[in-house]
Short mmCIF file of C-alpha atoms and ligand atoms in Angstrom, two decimals:
data_model
loop_
_atom_site.label_atom_id
_atom_site.label_comp_id
_atom_site.label_asym_id
_atom_site.label_seq_id
_atom_site.Cartn_x
_atom_site.Cartn_y
_atom_site.Cartn_z
CA UNK A 29 -23.07 70.94 206.89
CA UNK A 30 -23.09 67.83 204.81
CA UNK A 31 -20.63 67.63 201.92
CA UNK A 32 -20.72 65.16 199.00
CA UNK A 33 -17.47 65.13 196.99
CA UNK A 34 -18.42 62.12 194.82
CA UNK A 35 -18.76 64.20 191.64
CA UNK A 36 -15.29 65.68 192.13
CA UNK A 37 -13.57 62.30 191.82
CA UNK A 38 -11.43 61.57 188.76
CA UNK A 39 -13.72 58.67 187.92
CA UNK A 40 -16.53 61.22 187.40
CA UNK A 41 -14.93 64.46 186.31
CA UNK A 42 -12.04 66.13 184.52
CA UNK A 43 -10.46 67.86 186.37
CA UNK A 44 -11.03 65.37 189.16
CA UNK A 45 -9.12 63.88 192.05
CA UNK A 46 -8.43 60.18 192.26
CA UNK A 47 -8.79 58.17 195.46
CA UNK A 48 -5.07 57.68 196.00
CA UNK A 49 -4.44 61.39 195.66
CA UNK A 50 -7.30 62.03 198.07
CA UNK A 51 -5.65 59.72 200.60
CA UNK A 52 -2.33 61.55 200.15
CA UNK A 53 -4.09 64.86 200.55
CA UNK A 54 -5.66 63.62 203.76
CA UNK A 55 -2.20 63.32 205.30
CA UNK A 56 -1.63 67.00 204.56
CA UNK A 57 -5.03 67.79 206.04
CA UNK A 58 -3.94 66.16 209.29
CA UNK A 59 -0.85 68.40 209.46
CA UNK A 60 -2.88 71.47 208.53
CA UNK A 61 -5.41 70.66 211.22
CA UNK A 62 -2.63 70.46 213.81
CA UNK A 63 -1.48 73.91 212.71
CA UNK A 64 -5.00 75.31 212.84
CA UNK A 65 -5.72 73.77 216.24
CA UNK A 66 -2.51 75.24 217.63
CA UNK A 67 -3.29 78.68 216.21
CA UNK A 68 -6.82 78.56 217.56
CA UNK A 69 -5.71 77.42 221.03
CA UNK A 70 -3.16 80.27 221.13
CA UNK A 71 -5.68 82.81 219.82
CA UNK A 72 -3.31 83.62 217.00
CA UNK A 73 -4.32 86.35 214.54
CA UNK A 74 -6.79 84.88 212.08
CA UNK A 75 -7.06 81.44 213.66
CA UNK A 76 -8.85 83.19 216.54
CA UNK A 77 -11.84 83.41 214.16
CA UNK A 78 -12.61 79.79 214.99
CA UNK A 79 -13.08 80.72 218.65
CA UNK A 80 -15.90 83.15 217.93
CA UNK A 81 -18.81 80.74 218.53
CA UNK A 82 -17.35 80.18 222.01
CA UNK A 83 -16.37 83.80 222.64
CA UNK A 84 -19.12 85.92 221.12
CA UNK A 85 -21.42 87.21 223.86
CA UNK A 86 -24.93 87.19 222.43
CA UNK A 87 -26.34 88.92 225.54
CA UNK A 88 -23.88 91.83 225.16
CA UNK A 89 -25.10 92.38 221.59
CA UNK A 90 -28.75 92.08 222.58
CA UNK A 91 -28.20 94.56 225.43
CA UNK A 92 -26.51 97.03 223.08
CA UNK A 93 -29.53 97.04 220.76
CA UNK A 94 -32.22 96.73 223.45
CA UNK A 95 -33.20 100.39 223.07
CA UNK A 96 -33.75 100.09 219.33
CA UNK A 97 -37.15 99.27 217.81
CA UNK A 98 -36.67 100.19 214.16
CA UNK A 99 -38.76 99.66 211.06
CA UNK A 100 -35.53 99.59 209.06
CA UNK A 101 -31.87 98.92 209.77
CA UNK A 102 -29.08 100.49 207.78
CA UNK A 103 -25.70 98.78 208.01
CA UNK A 104 -23.01 101.26 206.98
CA UNK A 105 -19.94 99.14 206.32
CA UNK A 106 -18.15 97.40 203.46
CA UNK A 107 -16.66 93.98 202.74
CA UNK A 108 -16.46 91.89 205.89
CA UNK A 109 -18.14 94.71 207.79
CA UNK A 110 -21.38 94.27 205.82
CA UNK A 111 -21.47 90.91 204.04
CA UNK A 112 -21.78 88.72 207.14
CA UNK A 113 -24.59 90.84 208.58
CA UNK A 114 -26.55 90.86 205.32
CA UNK A 115 -25.99 87.12 204.78
CA UNK A 116 -27.39 86.30 208.22
CA UNK A 117 -30.49 88.49 208.05
CA UNK A 118 -31.24 87.49 204.44
CA UNK A 119 -31.07 83.82 205.41
CA UNK A 120 -32.85 84.04 208.75
CA UNK A 121 -34.98 87.16 209.07
CA UNK A 122 -36.97 87.05 205.87
CA UNK A 123 -40.25 87.04 207.82
CA UNK A 124 -39.26 89.96 210.05
CA UNK A 125 -41.31 93.16 209.60
CA UNK A 126 -38.02 95.05 209.85
CA UNK A 127 -36.02 95.61 206.65
CA UNK A 128 -32.24 95.46 206.59
CA UNK A 129 -30.23 97.47 204.05
CA UNK A 130 -26.47 97.66 203.56
CA UNK A 131 -24.81 100.86 202.48
CA UNK A 132 -21.68 99.11 201.25
CA UNK A 133 -20.86 101.27 198.27
CA UNK A 134 -20.58 105.00 197.54
CA UNK A 135 -22.76 105.28 194.44
CA UNK A 136 -24.47 108.70 194.83
CA UNK A 137 -27.56 107.70 192.85
CA UNK A 138 -28.12 104.64 195.04
CA UNK A 139 -27.30 106.40 198.32
CA UNK A 140 -29.63 109.32 197.55
CA UNK A 141 -32.44 107.01 196.52
CA UNK A 142 -32.03 104.82 199.61
CA UNK A 143 -31.99 107.79 201.98
CA UNK A 144 -35.07 109.23 200.22
CA UNK A 145 -36.92 105.94 200.60
CA UNK A 146 -35.93 105.08 204.17
CA UNK A 147 -38.17 106.19 207.07
CA UNK A 148 -35.19 107.92 208.69
CA UNK A 149 -37.07 108.55 211.96
CA UNK A 150 -37.73 104.80 212.20
CA UNK A 151 -34.29 103.66 211.01
CA UNK A 152 -31.48 102.29 213.14
CA UNK A 153 -27.96 102.82 211.83
CA UNK A 154 -25.19 100.30 212.48
CA UNK A 155 -21.81 101.73 211.48
CA UNK A 156 -19.17 99.03 211.25
CA UNK A 157 -15.48 99.31 210.51
CA UNK A 158 -12.72 97.20 211.99
CA UNK A 159 -10.04 99.73 211.04
CA UNK A 160 -12.31 102.71 211.66
CA UNK A 161 -10.72 104.42 208.66
CA UNK A 162 -12.39 102.93 205.57
CA UNK A 163 -13.23 105.87 203.29
CA UNK A 164 -16.46 104.47 201.86
CA UNK A 165 -17.89 103.66 205.28
CA UNK A 166 -16.99 106.97 206.89
CA UNK A 167 -18.11 109.01 203.87
CA UNK A 168 -21.44 107.18 203.81
CA UNK A 169 -21.87 107.70 207.52
CA UNK A 170 -21.29 111.44 207.21
CA UNK A 171 -23.91 111.53 204.43
CA UNK A 172 -26.42 109.49 206.47
CA UNK A 173 -25.86 111.67 209.54
CA UNK A 174 -26.42 114.82 207.46
CA UNK A 175 -29.60 113.36 205.94
CA UNK A 176 -30.95 112.54 209.39
CA UNK A 177 -30.11 115.99 210.74
CA UNK A 178 -31.80 117.61 207.72
CA UNK A 179 -34.89 115.49 208.41
CA UNK A 180 -34.87 116.64 212.03
CA UNK A 181 -34.00 113.14 213.21
CA UNK A 182 -31.68 112.69 216.21
CA UNK A 183 -29.08 110.41 214.52
CA UNK A 184 -27.16 109.82 217.79
CA UNK A 185 -30.32 108.26 219.25
CA UNK A 186 -30.49 105.88 216.31
CA UNK A 187 -26.85 104.85 215.84
CA UNK A 188 -24.78 101.96 217.20
CA UNK A 189 -21.13 101.56 216.29
CA UNK A 190 -18.90 98.50 216.01
CA UNK A 191 -15.22 99.25 215.56
CA UNK A 192 -11.68 98.78 216.85
CA UNK A 193 -10.34 100.22 220.09
CA UNK A 194 -9.02 103.38 218.35
CA UNK A 195 -9.63 105.43 215.19
CA UNK A 196 -12.04 108.12 213.96
CA UNK A 197 -15.11 105.93 214.45
CA UNK A 198 -14.17 105.07 218.04
CA UNK A 199 -13.49 108.77 218.71
CA UNK A 200 -16.90 109.70 217.28
CA UNK A 201 -18.66 107.07 219.40
CA UNK A 202 -16.97 108.39 222.53
CA UNK A 203 -17.58 112.03 221.64
CA UNK A 204 -21.26 111.42 220.95
CA UNK A 205 -21.68 108.79 223.68
CA UNK A 206 -23.00 106.30 221.15
CA UNK A 207 -23.53 102.63 222.04
CA UNK A 208 -20.36 101.02 220.78
CA UNK A 209 -19.28 97.40 220.46
CA UNK A 210 -15.76 96.10 219.94
CA UNK A 211 -14.72 94.12 216.91
CA UNK A 212 -13.30 90.78 218.04
CA UNK A 213 -9.56 90.78 218.63
CA UNK A 214 -7.42 88.94 216.07
CA UNK A 215 -10.30 88.31 213.64
CA UNK A 216 -10.11 89.70 210.08
CA UNK A 217 -13.36 91.28 208.88
CA UNK A 218 -14.24 88.54 206.43
CA UNK A 219 -14.09 85.93 209.24
CA UNK A 220 -16.19 87.97 211.71
CA UNK A 221 -19.81 87.15 210.77
CA UNK A 222 -20.35 85.25 214.04
CA UNK A 223 -19.40 88.26 216.16
CA UNK A 224 -20.51 91.81 216.98
CA UNK A 225 -19.63 92.70 213.37
CA UNK A 226 -22.21 90.37 211.83
CA UNK A 227 -24.83 90.00 214.56
CA UNK A 228 -26.17 93.47 215.47
CA UNK A 229 -28.87 93.69 212.75
CA UNK A 230 -29.76 90.04 213.38
CA UNK A 231 -30.28 90.89 217.06
CA UNK A 232 -32.54 93.80 216.14
CA UNK A 233 -34.54 91.40 213.93
CA UNK A 234 -34.94 88.82 216.70
CA UNK A 235 -32.76 86.19 215.10
CA UNK A 236 -31.81 83.50 217.64
CA UNK A 237 -28.15 84.43 218.20
CA UNK A 238 -27.61 81.59 220.66
CA UNK A 239 -28.72 79.03 218.07
CA UNK A 240 -26.48 80.65 215.43
CA UNK A 241 -23.48 80.41 217.75
CA UNK A 242 -24.45 76.87 218.76
CA UNK A 243 -24.27 75.96 215.06
CA UNK A 244 -20.78 77.44 214.98
CA UNK A 245 -19.76 75.49 218.08
CA UNK A 246 -20.99 72.26 216.50
CA UNK A 247 -18.75 73.10 213.55
CA UNK A 248 -15.80 73.67 215.88
CA UNK A 249 -16.42 70.31 217.58
CA UNK A 250 -16.47 68.63 214.16
CA UNK A 251 -12.97 69.78 213.15
CA UNK A 252 -10.82 66.65 213.03
CA UNK A 253 -7.55 65.79 211.33
CA UNK A 254 -9.21 64.00 208.41
CA UNK A 255 -11.24 65.13 205.41
CA UNK A 256 -13.08 61.82 205.56
CA UNK A 257 -14.94 62.77 208.74
CA UNK A 258 -14.84 66.58 208.71
CA UNK A 259 -17.14 68.21 206.10
CA UNK A 260 -15.46 71.61 206.41
CA UNK A 261 -12.04 70.17 205.65
CA UNK A 262 -13.43 67.90 202.92
CA UNK A 263 -14.75 71.00 201.15
CA UNK A 264 -11.60 73.07 201.59
CA UNK A 265 -9.27 70.24 200.59
CA UNK A 266 -11.21 69.21 197.47
CA UNK A 267 -11.63 72.81 196.28
CA UNK A 268 -7.85 73.26 196.66
CA UNK A 269 -7.07 69.93 194.95
CA UNK A 270 -9.32 70.73 192.00
CA UNK A 271 -7.66 74.12 191.60
CA UNK A 272 -4.30 72.34 191.46
CA UNK A 273 -5.78 70.29 188.62
CA UNK A 274 -7.14 73.25 186.64
CA UNK A 275 -10.41 74.23 188.31
CA UNK A 276 -9.26 77.79 188.94
CA UNK A 277 -12.84 79.07 189.26
CA UNK A 278 -15.26 78.11 192.03
CA UNK A 279 -18.87 78.89 191.08
CA UNK A 280 -20.82 79.10 194.35
CA UNK A 281 -24.43 78.27 193.42
CA UNK A 282 -26.89 78.16 196.29
CA UNK A 283 -30.40 76.86 195.51
CA UNK A 284 -32.19 79.18 197.92
CA UNK A 285 -32.91 82.90 197.46
CA UNK A 286 -32.12 83.30 201.17
CA UNK A 287 -28.53 82.26 200.42
CA UNK A 288 -27.85 84.66 197.53
CA UNK A 289 -25.84 86.98 199.78
CA UNK A 290 -24.04 83.93 201.18
CA UNK A 291 -22.46 83.52 197.73
CA UNK A 292 -21.29 87.15 197.90
CA UNK A 293 -19.93 86.61 201.42
CA UNK A 294 -18.15 83.48 200.16
CA UNK A 295 -16.64 85.47 197.28
CA UNK A 296 -14.89 87.89 199.65
CA UNK A 297 -13.79 85.11 201.99
CA UNK A 298 -12.32 82.94 199.21
CA UNK A 299 -10.82 85.74 197.11
CA UNK A 300 -9.29 87.89 199.85
CA UNK A 301 -7.98 84.87 201.80
CA UNK A 302 -6.56 82.69 199.02
CA UNK A 303 -5.76 85.19 196.23
CA UNK A 304 -2.05 85.47 196.94
CA UNK A 305 1.36 84.84 195.39
CA UNK A 306 -0.12 84.51 191.91
CA UNK A 307 -2.53 81.76 192.96
CA UNK A 308 -5.96 81.27 194.45
CA UNK A 309 -9.33 80.03 193.20
CA UNK A 310 -11.58 82.69 191.67
CA UNK A 311 -15.05 82.68 193.25
CA UNK A 312 -18.03 83.24 190.97
CA UNK A 313 -21.48 84.02 192.33
CA UNK A 314 -24.47 82.19 190.94
CA UNK A 315 -27.97 81.34 192.10
CA UNK A 316 -29.96 78.17 191.49
CA UNK A 317 -32.21 77.67 189.55
CA UNK A 318 -31.99 81.20 188.05
CA UNK A 319 -28.45 80.88 186.69
CA UNK A 320 -29.16 77.58 185.02
CA UNK A 321 -30.70 79.95 182.47
CA UNK A 322 -27.63 82.18 182.20
CA UNK A 323 -24.38 80.52 183.35
CA UNK A 324 -24.88 76.76 183.05
CA UNK A 325 -24.07 76.69 179.34
CA UNK A 326 -20.59 77.90 180.20
CA UNK A 327 -20.23 75.62 183.23
CA UNK A 328 -21.07 72.54 181.12
CA UNK A 329 -19.54 73.42 177.74
CA UNK A 330 -16.98 76.13 178.41
CA UNK A 331 -13.38 75.73 179.57
CA UNK A 332 -12.72 72.88 182.03
CA UNK A 333 -11.58 75.43 184.64
CA UNK A 334 -14.48 75.35 187.08
CA UNK A 335 -15.66 73.67 190.22
CA UNK A 336 -19.40 74.23 190.74
CA UNK A 337 -20.47 74.20 194.39
CA UNK A 338 -24.19 73.59 194.68
CA UNK A 339 -25.75 74.36 198.07
CA UNK A 340 -29.25 73.67 199.38
CA UNK A 341 -31.31 73.39 202.54
CA UNK A 342 -32.75 69.88 202.69
CA UNK A 343 -36.03 71.09 204.18
CA UNK A 344 -38.07 73.81 202.46
CA UNK A 345 -41.40 75.48 203.19
CA UNK A 346 -44.40 74.34 201.13
CA UNK A 347 -45.59 76.23 198.06
CA UNK A 348 -47.98 73.99 196.15
CA UNK A 349 -48.28 74.37 192.36
CA UNK A 350 -52.00 74.27 191.51
CA UNK A 351 -53.34 71.47 189.31
CA UNK A 352 -53.68 72.58 185.70
CA UNK A 353 -55.20 71.21 182.54
CA UNK A 354 -52.99 73.35 180.37
CA UNK A 355 -51.41 71.00 177.89
CA UNK A 356 -47.82 70.00 178.67
CA UNK A 357 -48.01 71.54 182.11
CA UNK A 358 -49.90 68.70 183.80
CA UNK A 359 -46.59 67.32 185.11
CA UNK A 360 -46.16 70.47 187.19
CA UNK A 361 -49.68 70.61 188.57
CA UNK A 362 -50.00 69.29 192.10
CA UNK A 363 -46.23 69.48 192.60
CA UNK A 364 -44.54 71.90 195.00
CA UNK A 365 -42.10 74.67 194.09
CA UNK A 366 -39.61 73.16 196.51
CA UNK A 367 -39.85 69.80 194.75
CA UNK A 368 -39.26 71.53 191.44
CA UNK A 369 -36.25 73.43 192.81
CA UNK A 370 -34.75 70.23 194.25
CA UNK A 371 -35.28 68.43 190.94
CA UNK A 372 -33.45 71.31 189.27
CA UNK A 373 -30.66 71.05 191.82
CA UNK A 374 -30.16 67.32 191.26
CA UNK A 375 -30.60 67.63 187.50
CA UNK A 376 -27.99 70.39 187.27
CA UNK A 377 -25.55 68.38 189.37
CA UNK A 378 -26.12 65.34 187.14
CA UNK A 379 -25.82 67.45 183.98
CA UNK A 380 -22.39 68.61 185.13
CA UNK A 381 -21.39 65.01 185.85
CA UNK A 382 -22.67 63.93 182.44
CA UNK A 383 -20.31 66.52 180.95
CA UNK A 384 -17.56 65.28 183.33
CA UNK A 385 -17.42 68.66 185.06
CA UNK A 386 -16.60 68.62 188.80
CA UNK A 387 -19.14 69.69 191.36
CA UNK A 388 -19.44 69.43 195.13
CA UNK A 389 -22.75 69.25 196.93
CA UNK A 390 -23.14 71.18 200.22
CA UNK A 391 -26.33 70.71 202.23
CA UNK A 392 -27.70 72.13 205.44
CA UNK A 393 -30.74 70.72 207.24
CA UNK A 394 -32.92 73.83 206.84
CA UNK A 395 -32.79 77.63 206.81
CA UNK A 396 -32.66 77.99 210.58
CA UNK A 397 -30.19 79.75 212.87
CA UNK A 398 -28.26 76.65 213.93
CA UNK A 399 -27.84 75.35 210.38
CA UNK A 400 -26.79 78.75 209.01
CA UNK A 401 -24.38 79.29 211.91
CA UNK A 402 -22.82 75.91 211.13
CA UNK A 403 -22.61 76.69 207.40
CA UNK A 404 -20.78 79.98 207.98
CA UNK A 405 -18.39 78.41 210.46
CA UNK A 406 -17.66 75.38 208.28
CA UNK A 407 -16.98 77.47 205.19
CA UNK A 408 -14.63 79.70 207.20
CA UNK A 409 -12.82 76.58 208.48
CA UNK A 410 -12.70 75.21 204.90
CA UNK A 411 -11.09 78.47 203.78
CA UNK A 412 -8.50 78.37 206.57
CA UNK A 413 -7.69 74.75 205.73
CA UNK A 414 -7.33 75.63 202.04
CA UNK A 415 -5.03 78.50 202.99
CA UNK A 416 -2.78 76.05 204.81
CA UNK A 417 -2.67 73.77 201.75
CA UNK A 418 -1.93 76.69 199.40
CA UNK A 419 0.77 77.79 201.86
CA UNK A 420 -0.43 81.40 201.81
CA UNK A 421 -0.93 84.05 204.49
CA UNK A 422 -4.71 83.56 204.73
CA UNK A 423 -5.58 86.39 207.07
CA UNK A 424 -4.20 89.54 205.49
CA UNK A 425 -5.05 91.37 202.23
CA UNK A 426 -2.04 93.57 201.42
CA UNK A 427 -2.92 93.92 197.73
CA UNK A 428 -5.97 96.09 198.47
CA UNK A 429 -3.93 98.91 200.02
CA UNK A 430 -2.49 100.25 196.72
CA UNK A 431 -5.88 101.34 195.42
CA UNK A 432 -6.86 102.91 198.76
CA UNK A 433 -3.73 105.08 198.72
CA UNK A 434 -4.33 106.05 195.10
CA UNK A 435 -7.93 107.11 195.80
CA UNK A 436 -6.92 109.01 198.92
CA UNK A 437 -4.17 110.78 197.01
CA UNK A 438 -6.57 111.74 194.21
CA UNK A 439 -8.87 113.30 196.83
CA UNK A 440 -6.06 115.35 198.40
CA UNK A 441 -5.87 113.10 201.42
CA UNK A 442 -2.09 112.90 201.27
CA UNK A 443 0.84 112.56 198.93
CA UNK A 444 0.79 109.06 197.49
CA UNK A 445 2.85 107.86 194.50
CA UNK A 446 -0.03 105.56 193.69
CA UNK A 447 -2.15 108.61 192.88
CA UNK A 448 0.55 109.77 190.46
CA UNK A 449 0.35 106.42 188.69
CA UNK A 450 -3.37 107.00 188.17
CA UNK A 451 -2.67 110.38 186.61
CA UNK A 452 -0.02 108.81 184.33
CA UNK A 453 -2.43 106.28 182.85
CA UNK A 454 -1.66 105.13 179.29
CA UNK A 455 -4.62 106.07 177.11
CA UNK A 456 -5.92 104.60 173.85
CA UNK A 457 -9.46 105.85 173.74
CA UNK A 458 -12.07 104.65 171.28
CA UNK A 459 -15.48 106.36 171.39
O1 LIG B 1 -13.89 96.87 208.52
P1 LIG B 1 -13.05 97.81 207.75
O2 LIG B 1 -11.72 98.09 208.38
O3 LIG B 1 -13.79 99.08 207.42
O4 LIG B 1 -12.67 97.09 206.34
C1 LIG B 1 -13.67 96.72 205.43
C2 LIG B 1 -13.14 95.74 204.44
O5 LIG B 1 -12.07 96.34 203.70
C3 LIG B 1 -11.00 95.41 203.57
O6 LIG B 1 -10.02 95.75 204.47
C4 LIG B 1 -10.47 95.41 202.16
O7 LIG B 1 -10.21 96.68 201.76
C5 LIG B 1 -11.61 94.07 203.91
O8 LIG B 1 -10.68 93.13 204.29
C6 LIG B 1 -12.56 94.46 205.01
O9 LIG B 1 -13.52 93.48 205.25
#
């Protein structure tokens, strides 16, 4: 990925970072890089994520799905067990005749509708859970299995599982002799896109896994001890530095429909990794050019608490705009939609600079496997670098457990004080 931090400098934006501070920050980046390199070399929990492009066995994944020839793929998983997979197929398999859906919520209306619409006898199911115990994923899987059985479809023939070495999902896979892949050791879900967790649907949709992983390896080779020659670290360091100066929100705004889910994937990565000890930068999802017509007013004229990250592929397919003699539209005629979108991208970036609002430009060459693999890897490395600078435990998410216990307690799944707290809610109802 290519990163341009020019519009985040104090000479251009408020909050902004001045050159001297950037130089000082670069010294901390060097130390952080040493820590990251050590953790990666020792396969330490979390840091091991950066070994995935080297370690992930594309052939193993392709072999595991070789028997599947679906019209539709249903990923049953949540958070890191769904977002990477959806991000990759949305970015790279748009032309595939196969559709990929994620069942990453337990909304009955949506689940019923999806199962009604899906050709269940032509659907492959990928059940993914690192822990093997996530309530939403297992509940959804039980519902999907029941729907397939009711439709007379042999669900076991159509299911592949990715999970940890033990747990209910692993037991089910063994009991039913389902094809099962292992989640990578020492890699938190949100950092596992370039592994079995994120690549099974992509393999079924003929995405070039080797090119994706090659992109990741190029990212790994590009990790150096300086933000001045490592785009991943430049992004992580500047996002961190701007947060320290008041930009507590990071609006991730890709200018490509194929990267809309990337912004959602980024939101989990950034929030769950850096949201600790009362700090962290709040990710906001946006899409260019669409959200110029909904969010930009706030980004330009609201509180000075945002970094806007604009992302684009430098190459786009052609989509010519026909000539027109409609008054005031002549300037569009003969152009291309991609040219218009790029003009919007540059104009939005400049409009933020004109209002002295910080933005960072992130570019990839094109929407191909190698470029997307590199983007995912670099953003993960940027997040790990930022975690070092924040001084937080980047790879765990202890704060999510309270709610899980409360929900489980409410459903009779055990005696949890958290469930009592739910029942003791303070009420002041207005209706
Ligand atoms: O893969 P699992 O264990 O089902 O977890 C799903 C997601 O839930 C979380 O643990 C948060 O609850 C995320 O970190 C993770 O990506």
